[in-house]
Amino acid sequence: MVITLIILVLSAAFFMSGKVRSDLVALCALISLLIFQILTPEEALSGFSNSVVIMMVGLFVVGGAIFQTGLAKMISSKILKLAGKSELRLFLLVMLVTSAIGAFVSNTGTVALMLPIVVSLAVSAGMNPSRLLMSLAFASSMGGMMTLIGTPPNLVIQNTLTSAGFEPLSFFSFLPVGIICVVVGTLVLLPLTKWFLSKKGKKQERLSSGKSLNQLVAEYGLSSNLFRLRAVSTSALVGKTIIDLDVRRKYGLNILEVRRGDASQNRFLKTITQKLASPDTVMQAEDVLYITGEVENVDRFAQDYLLEMLDGHTTEEAAKADKSLDFYDIGIAEIVLMPSSNLSNRTVKEAGFRDKFNLNVLGIRRKKEYILQELGNEKMHSGDVLLVQGTWLDIARLSKEDADWVVLGQPLDEAAKVTLDYKAPVAAAIMLLMVVMMVFDFIPVAPVTAVMIAGVLMVLTGCFRNVEAAYKTINWETIVLFAGMLPMSLALEKTGASEYISNSLVSGLGSYGPIVLMAGIYFTTSLMTMFISNTVTAVLMAPIALQSALQVGVSPVPFLFAVTVAASMCFASPFSTPPNALVMPAGQYTFMDYIKVGLPLQIIMGVVMVFALPLLFPF
């Protein structure tokens, strides 16, 4: 038992530190249990064959298809248009629509989908988007409490109940709890976000989306970092390709684009002859090169190739200050890297934005720091905001091609535009079929079978471009983390550690009645979730809650619901759930913003649930 508890404490410490990937921590814990012969190989690997883990894989595929076909975006943006210009209606609709989508789709995916739409609508309504973005993250977690598949902790307590020989919960057993969460959350967030978040925009005057081209140019200092060089007839680069020049290695410069004809009379990033500089572009006389880099390196390059410097540190817009910048073929946009992004700790060069998407990376915003030089070798981190340049079609393609980022900086009309895909009705029908099979008991199909059927149908009917795209939607870190930590609960039970902890809780709180004991379990889980992921916390606390309920002779159902609600309703930290982390750079929140808004909500939610759960699920 002591060894098991030591492994558990060390795992928790590594989860809290965040310096080692959570799935790697889970695997190390699993291997440790094997080395000390606490679990047999069959027991240790049982998590990977668990029906809950298989169901999670299927749900990632189904959710990915809903996004790829544009179905969720179509539904959400249609509903949000009902808000019009009313700030109150927009807030309420964001909460309701997000929680409704979050009931069937992963909360991270829900936030990734809704973020650009919400920002666009907030700006068009004259409302500060930072007030809505934190509410958006919280609503996605609240919505997950409405159904069995809404959030992993729900599946955890279902697995704990059935493993102990109790009747399984139905698909909508969670609905009353979810409704209470959404109602309480909306009533509490309505004043809190107005008090603490509405003024943020007045101080910052810059949010991470909905910015005009002028704002982006000014924010990233492109004016001082951009140079225009004209190739005259005697220039040594005429007839050479971009790759022949090798300016990045020789001069540390980056050629962004080439303009021809009357390009020098056009404004920055607007001209019909505007084209991105590709390696095989052949230079001609009178071409104008747009280059970023250090001024001394630009001067050296211009002298070596006999190029004419047009305007030093100014953009074309400076020469025609009476005209505003606007978008044309080539634009610029911001993208934020997701918490689970595969690009973390990879360099910009390795990410291959130029090769895969025909885009240049112009700068990186990391918290309040702007990185504009030597970008090729710069390692990217989760939460980084990248400024990319390319055609708007290529930038729009970013949101469809990869789940590693969210596009933030598209023009507002682009962000609000609904992409209707002919496969959306097919995806809707398959999702409806899956829900029907899971809801109605007279259909002899297990929930995991229903999810597997839906996942395969999504692929076979062409809701994905190919099978690889379906695999890409699966968050393997979450799957391995979950499968690796499930045997930990088995080890806790096998060694008696779970019974020991539950005995301690019962001896300390049991004499005060089951409500006080349940409250102790709720707030213990809530505290742990602030430092450890909600899934891991639920896996660890579910068997303890079960044992505690059995020892005092009451139903374990309200106790297990206390675990899943407490694990999912963690708002006081930006790192407790992926949605909280995802909106942090987008809304430019500080840690204290989560304390001021999230902590009161988390406490109020806990107090309400301690009294509501015994009424919904009697002891």
mmCIF file of C-alpha atoms in Angstrom, residues 203-446:
data_model
loop_
_atom_site.group_PDB
_atom_site.id
_atom_site.type_symbol
_atom_site.label_atom_id
_atom_site.label_comp_id
_atom_site.label_asym_id
_atom_site.label_seq_id
_atom_site.Cartn_x
_atom_site.Cartn_y
_atom_site.Cartn_z
ATOM 1 C CA LYS A 203 -7.105 49.209 -20.838
ATOM 2 C CA GLN A 204 -5.824 46.993 -23.620
ATOM 3 C CA GLU A 205 -7.705 48.237 -26.680
ATOM 4 C CA ARG A 206 -6.413 45.135 -28.378
ATOM 5 C CA LEU A 207 -7.866 41.677 -28.335
ATOM 6 C CA SER A 208 -6.408 38.683 -30.023
ATOM 7 C CA SER A 209 -9.013 38.573 -32.754
ATOM 8 C CA GLY A 210 -11.099 40.916 -34.831
ATOM 9 C CA LYS A 211 -8.142 43.260 -35.353
ATOM 10 C CA SER A 212 -7.847 45.338 -38.483
ATOM 11 C CA LEU A 213 -4.802 45.006 -40.723
ATOM 12 C CA ASN A 214 -3.610 48.394 -39.473
ATOM 13 C CA GLN A 215 -3.748 47.205 -35.855
ATOM 14 C CA LEU A 216 -1.784 44.042 -36.648
ATOM 15 C CA VAL A 217 0.853 45.987 -38.601
ATOM 16 C CA ALA A 218 1.262 48.384 -35.655
ATOM 17 C CA GLU A 219 1.124 45.719 -32.926
ATOM 18 C CA TYR A 220 3.816 43.503 -34.433
ATOM 19 C CA GLY A 221 5.981 46.437 -35.508
ATOM 20 C CA LEU A 222 5.929 45.352 -39.154
ATOM 21 C CA SER A 223 6.585 48.927 -40.272
ATOM 22 C CA SER A 224 10.038 48.971 -38.679
ATOM 23 C CA ASN A 225 10.806 45.399 -39.725
ATOM 24 C CA LEU A 226 9.714 45.572 -43.382
ATOM 25 C CA PHE A 227 11.854 46.795 -46.315
ATOM 26 C CA ARG A 228 11.162 47.172 -50.046
ATOM 27 C CA LEU A 229 13.921 46.629 -52.593
ATOM 28 C CA ARG A 230 13.519 47.161 -56.342
ATOM 29 C CA ALA A 231 15.467 45.135 -58.907
ATOM 30 C CA VAL A 232 16.740 47.493 -61.599
ATOM 31 C CA SER A 233 17.838 46.232 -65.036
ATOM 32 C CA THR A 234 21.481 45.963 -63.898
ATOM 33 C CA SER A 235 20.677 44.075 -60.664
ATOM 34 C CA ALA A 236 22.657 40.856 -60.210
ATOM 35 C CA LEU A 237 19.569 38.890 -59.122
ATOM 36 C CA VAL A 238 17.621 39.285 -62.404
ATOM 37 C CA GLY A 239 17.057 35.809 -63.856
ATOM 38 C CA LYS A 240 17.809 34.042 -60.571
ATOM 39 C CA THR A 241 15.251 32.155 -58.469
ATOM 40 C CA ILE A 242 14.518 32.836 -54.811
ATOM 41 C CA ILE A 243 16.217 29.588 -53.841
ATOM 42 C CA ASP A 244 19.353 30.622 -55.793
ATOM 43 C CA LEU A 245 19.631 33.770 -53.668
ATOM 44 C CA ASP A 246 19.594 31.780 -50.375
ATOM 45 C CA VAL A 247 19.035 35.029 -48.466
ATOM 46 C CA ARG A 248 17.930 33.345 -45.251
ATOM 47 C CA ARG A 249 21.265 31.564 -44.751
ATOM 48 C CA LYS A 250 23.559 34.242 -46.189
ATOM 49 C CA TYR A 251 21.898 37.368 -44.841
ATOM 50 C CA GLY A 252 19.396 36.229 -42.200
ATOM 51 C CA LEU A 253 16.560 37.787 -44.232
ATOM 52 C CA ASN A 254 13.113 36.537 -45.217
ATOM 53 C CA ILE A 255 11.564 37.417 -48.623
ATOM 54 C CA LEU A 256 7.825 37.614 -47.986
ATOM 55 C CA GLU A 257 6.487 38.483 -51.421
ATOM 56 C CA VAL A 258 7.330 39.780 -54.872
ATOM 57 C CA ARG A 259 5.365 42.491 -56.687
ATOM 58 C CA ARG A 260 5.491 43.308 -60.355
ATOM 59 C CA GLY A 261 4.464 46.084 -62.698
ATOM 60 C CA ASP A 262 3.011 48.981 -60.748
ATOM 61 C CA ALA A 263 3.574 47.303 -57.383
ATOM 62 C CA SER A 264 5.537 50.234 -56.011
ATOM 63 C CA GLN A 265 2.477 52.455 -56.339
ATOM 64 C CA ASN A 266 0.327 50.126 -54.298
ATOM 65 C CA ARG A 267 -0.194 49.972 -50.563
ATOM 66 C CA PHE A 268 1.232 47.381 -48.168
ATOM 67 C CA LEU A 269 -0.393 43.966 -48.724
ATOM 68 C CA LYS A 270 -2.732 45.204 -51.460
ATOM 69 C CA THR A 271 -2.112 44.780 -55.136
ATOM 70 C CA ILE A 272 -3.421 42.670 -57.987
ATOM 71 C CA THR A 273 0.121 41.556 -58.858
ATOM 72 C CA GLN A 274 0.778 40.479 -55.292
ATOM 73 C CA LYS A 275 2.243 36.950 -54.948
ATOM 74 C CA LEU A 276 4.012 35.029 -52.219
ATOM 75 C CA ALA A 277 7.691 34.397 -52.869
ATOM 76 C CA SER A 278 8.065 30.706 -53.675
ATOM 77 C CA PRO A 279 11.493 29.027 -54.044
ATOM 78 C CA ASP A 280 11.122 28.751 -57.840
ATOM 79 C CA THR A 281 10.041 32.390 -58.437
ATOM 80 C CA VAL A 282 12.339 33.860 -61.137
ATOM 81 C CA MET A 283 13.282 37.481 -60.492
ATOM 82 C CA GLN A 284 12.686 40.093 -63.208
ATOM 83 C CA ALA A 285 13.721 43.705 -63.661
ATOM 84 C CA GLU A 286 11.445 46.159 -61.818
ATOM 85 C CA ASP A 287 10.334 43.480 -59.348
ATOM 86 C CA VAL A 288 9.833 44.797 -55.822
ATOM 87 C CA LEU A 289 10.892 42.476 -53.006
ATOM 88 C CA TYR A 290 9.239 42.702 -49.590
ATOM 89 C CA ILE A 291 11.854 41.678 -47.039
ATOM 90 C CA THR A 292 12.005 41.410 -43.250
ATOM 91 C CA GLY A 293 15.226 41.417 -41.238
ATOM 92 C CA GLU A 294 17.866 43.591 -39.607
ATOM 93 C CA VAL A 295 18.515 46.889 -41.411
ATOM 94 C CA GLU A 296 22.305 46.296 -41.763
ATOM 95 C CA ASN A 297 21.672 42.907 -43.386
ATOM 96 C CA VAL A 298 19.156 44.444 -45.785
ATOM 97 C CA ASP A 299 21.695 47.141 -46.749
ATOM 98 C CA ARG A 300 24.372 44.509 -47.366
ATOM 99 C CA PHE A 301 22.006 42.434 -49.534
ATOM 100 C CA ALA A 302 20.978 45.551 -51.525
ATOM 101 C CA GLN A 303 24.631 46.506 -52.161
ATOM 102 C CA ASP A 304 25.692 42.984 -53.161
ATOM 103 C CA TYR A 305 22.929 42.652 -55.763
ATOM 104 C CA LEU A 306 22.684 46.338 -56.847
ATOM 105 C CA LEU A 307 19.145 46.778 -55.571
ATOM 106 C CA GLU A 308 17.374 50.086 -55.023
ATOM 107 C CA MET A 309 16.074 50.724 -51.488
ATOM 108 C CA LEU A 310 12.640 52.289 -51.890
ATOM 109 C CA ASP A 311 11.625 53.670 -48.513
ATOM 110 C CA GLY A 312 13.808 52.383 -45.699
ATOM 111 C CA HIS A 313 11.785 51.739 -42.574
ATOM 112 C CA THR A 314 8.398 52.793 -43.897
ATOM 113 C CA THR A 315 5.672 50.790 -45.567
ATOM 114 C CA GLU A 316 3.910 51.875 -48.735
ATOM 115 C CA GLU A 317 1.046 53.024 -46.584
ATOM 116 C CA ALA A 318 3.246 55.694 -44.996
ATOM 117 C CA ALA A 319 3.644 57.394 -48.344
ATOM 118 C CA LYS A 320 -0.125 57.514 -48.778
ATOM 119 C CA ALA A 321 -1.301 58.084 -45.224
ATOM 120 C CA ASP A 322 -4.628 59.441 -46.449
ATOM 121 C CA LYS A 323 -5.700 55.969 -47.543
ATOM 122 C CA SER A 324 -6.417 53.065 -45.204
ATOM 123 C CA LEU A 325 -5.096 49.550 -45.569
ATOM 124 C CA ASP A 326 -7.489 46.898 -46.767
ATOM 125 C CA PHE A 327 -7.455 43.226 -47.645
ATOM 126 C CA TYR A 328 -6.939 41.827 -51.105
ATOM 127 C CA ASP A 329 -5.391 38.601 -52.369
ATOM 128 C CA ILE A 330 -2.853 38.389 -49.568
ATOM 129 C CA GLY A 331 -3.726 39.111 -45.966
ATOM 130 C CA ILE A 332 -2.394 38.523 -42.488
ATOM 131 C CA ALA A 333 -4.033 36.681 -39.605
ATOM 132 C CA GLU A 334 -3.318 35.447 -36.099
ATOM 133 C CA ILE A 335 -3.553 31.812 -35.050
ATOM 134 C CA VAL A 336 -3.277 30.500 -31.475
ATOM 135 C CA LEU A 337 -1.719 27.098 -30.785
ATOM 136 C CA MET A 338 -4.008 24.678 -28.926
ATOM 137 C CA PRO A 339 -2.954 23.259 -25.505
ATOM 138 C CA SER A 340 -2.635 19.796 -27.072
ATOM 139 C CA SER A 341 -0.861 21.040 -30.216
ATOM 140 C CA ASN A 342 1.627 18.683 -31.843
ATOM 141 C CA LEU A 343 3.700 21.753 -32.786
ATOM 142 C CA SER A 344 4.761 22.453 -29.199
ATOM 143 C CA ASN A 345 8.563 22.470 -28.873
ATOM 144 C CA ARG A 346 8.965 22.287 -32.666
ATOM 145 C CA THR A 347 10.595 25.101 -34.638
ATOM 146 C CA VAL A 348 8.707 27.243 -37.136
ATOM 147 C CA LYS A 349 10.822 25.720 -39.896
ATOM 148 C CA GLU A 350 9.885 22.176 -38.817
ATOM 149 C CA ALA A 351 6.182 23.083 -38.771
ATOM 150 C CA GLY A 352 6.350 23.664 -42.531
ATOM 151 C CA PHE A 353 3.754 26.430 -42.854
ATOM 152 C CA ARG A 354 5.336 27.536 -46.163
ATOM 153 C CA ASP A 355 5.376 24.035 -47.679
ATOM 154 C CA LYS A 356 2.024 22.781 -46.361
ATOM 155 C CA PHE A 357 -0.126 25.901 -46.499
ATOM 156 C CA ASN A 358 1.812 28.380 -48.667
ATOM 157 C CA LEU A 359 1.988 30.783 -45.701
ATOM 158 C CA ASN A 360 4.738 32.849 -44.110
ATOM 159 C CA VAL A 361 5.094 33.240 -40.333
ATOM 160 C CA LEU A 362 5.799 36.942 -39.739
ATOM 161 C CA GLY A 363 5.923 36.999 -35.942
ATOM 162 C CA ILE A 364 5.126 35.239 -32.675
ATOM 163 C CA ARG A 365 3.347 36.805 -29.711
ATOM 164 C CA ARG A 366 4.248 34.971 -26.497
ATOM 165 C CA LYS A 367 2.385 36.541 -23.570
ATOM 166 C CA LYS A 368 3.510 40.191 -23.932
ATOM 167 C CA GLU A 369 6.670 39.501 -25.918
ATOM 168 C CA TYR A 370 6.867 39.844 -29.707
ATOM 169 C CA ILE A 371 9.397 37.682 -31.578
ATOM 170 C CA LEU A 372 10.104 38.933 -35.105
ATOM 171 C CA GLN A 373 13.693 37.868 -35.900
ATOM 172 C CA GLU A 374 15.234 34.428 -36.599
ATOM 173 C CA LEU A 375 11.773 32.867 -36.621
ATOM 174 C CA GLY A 376 12.830 29.754 -38.557
ATOM 175 C CA ASN A 377 14.720 28.350 -35.570
ATOM 176 C CA GLU A 378 12.305 29.616 -32.906
ATOM 177 C CA LYS A 379 10.609 26.823 -30.922
ATOM 178 C CA MET A 380 6.852 27.248 -30.570
ATOM 179 C CA HIS A 381 4.954 26.731 -27.301
ATOM 180 C CA SER A 382 1.349 25.985 -26.406
ATOM 181 C CA GLY A 383 -0.613 29.248 -26.270
ATOM 182 C CA ASP A 384 1.699 31.087 -28.691
ATOM 183 C CA VAL A 385 -0.057 33.411 -31.122
ATOM 184 C CA LEU A 386 1.459 33.298 -34.623
ATOM 185 C CA LEU A 387 1.033 36.062 -37.202
ATOM 186 C CA VAL A 388 0.804 34.404 -40.620
ATOM 187 C CA GLN A 389 0.695 35.895 -44.120
ATOM 188 C CA GLY A 390 -0.878 34.437 -47.239
ATOM 189 C CA THR A 391 -4.006 34.429 -49.360
ATOM 190 C CA TRP A 392 -7.224 34.400 -47.363
ATOM 191 C CA LEU A 393 -8.127 31.095 -48.992
ATOM 192 C CA ASP A 394 -4.923 29.546 -47.629
ATOM 193 C CA ILE A 395 -5.499 31.090 -44.192
ATOM 194 C CA ALA A 396 -9.090 29.770 -44.171
ATOM 195 C CA ARG A 397 -7.667 26.342 -45.040
ATOM 196 C CA LEU A 398 -5.748 26.349 -41.741
ATOM 197 C CA SER A 399 -8.949 25.812 -39.749
ATOM 198 C CA LYS A 400 -9.850 22.761 -41.851
ATOM 199 C CA GLU A 401 -6.447 21.147 -42.259
ATOM 200 C CA ASP A 402 -5.293 20.817 -38.661
ATOM 201 C CA ALA A 403 -6.584 20.671 -35.090
ATOM 202 C CA ASP A 404 -3.349 22.130 -33.645
ATOM 203 C CA TRP A 405 -4.502 25.744 -33.794
ATOM 204 C CA VAL A 406 -7.443 28.135 -33.998
ATOM 205 C CA VAL A 407 -7.481 30.911 -36.601
ATOM 206 C CA LEU A 408 -8.158 34.216 -34.836
ATOM 207 C CA GLY A 409 -7.208 37.062 -37.098
ATOM 208 C CA GLN A 410 -9.439 36.650 -40.163
ATOM 209 C CA PRO A 411 -11.611 39.612 -41.139
ATOM 210 C CA LEU A 412 -14.854 39.693 -39.198
ATOM 211 C CA ASP A 413 -16.993 38.795 -42.191
ATOM 212 C CA GLU A 414 -14.777 35.745 -42.795
ATOM 213 C CA ALA A 415 -14.981 34.655 -39.140
ATOM 214 C CA ALA A 416 -18.778 34.945 -39.155
ATOM 215 C CA LYS A 417 -19.261 33.224 -42.512
ATOM 216 C CA VAL A 418 -20.847 29.789 -42.348
ATOM 217 C CA THR A 419 -19.298 27.143 -44.550
ATOM 218 C CA LEU A 420 -22.085 24.842 -45.737
ATOM 219 C CA ASP A 421 -20.862 21.437 -46.771
ATOM 220 C CA TYR A 422 -22.959 18.830 -48.609
ATOM 221 C CA LYS A 423 -21.893 16.211 -46.057
ATOM 222 C CA ALA A 424 -23.353 18.143 -43.096
ATOM 223 C CA PRO A 425 -26.805 16.429 -43.331
ATOM 224 C CA VAL A 426 -25.082 13.024 -43.414
ATOM 225 C CA ALA A 427 -23.067 13.849 -40.263
ATOM 226 C CA ALA A 428 -26.260 15.094 -38.563
ATOM 227 C CA ALA A 429 -28.114 11.876 -39.392
ATOM 228 C CA ILE A 430 -25.273 9.673 -38.102
ATOM 229 C CA MET A 431 -24.974 11.674 -34.857
ATOM 230 C CA LEU A 432 -28.747 11.451 -34.357
ATOM 231 C CA LEU A 433 -28.607 7.679 -34.965
ATOM 232 C CA MET A 434 -25.841 7.333 -32.359
ATOM 233 C CA VAL A 435 -27.801 9.306 -29.744
ATOM 234 C CA VAL A 436 -30.994 7.301 -30.430
ATOM 235 C CA MET A 437 -29.130 4.000 -30.031
ATOM 236 C CA MET A 438 -27.670 5.199 -26.712
ATOM 237 C CA VAL A 439 -30.867 6.746 -25.318
ATOM 238 C CA PHE A 440 -33.491 4.049 -25.951
ATOM 239 C CA ASP A 441 -33.087 0.868 -23.947
ATOM 240 C CA PHE A 442 -35.220 -1.236 -26.323
ATOM 241 C CA ILE A 443 -32.438 -0.987 -28.941
ATOM 242 C CA PRO A 444 -30.078 -3.844 -28.011
ATOM 243 C CA VAL A 445 -26.866 -1.916 -28.671
ATOM 244 C CA ALA A 446 -24.305 -1.084 -25.987
#
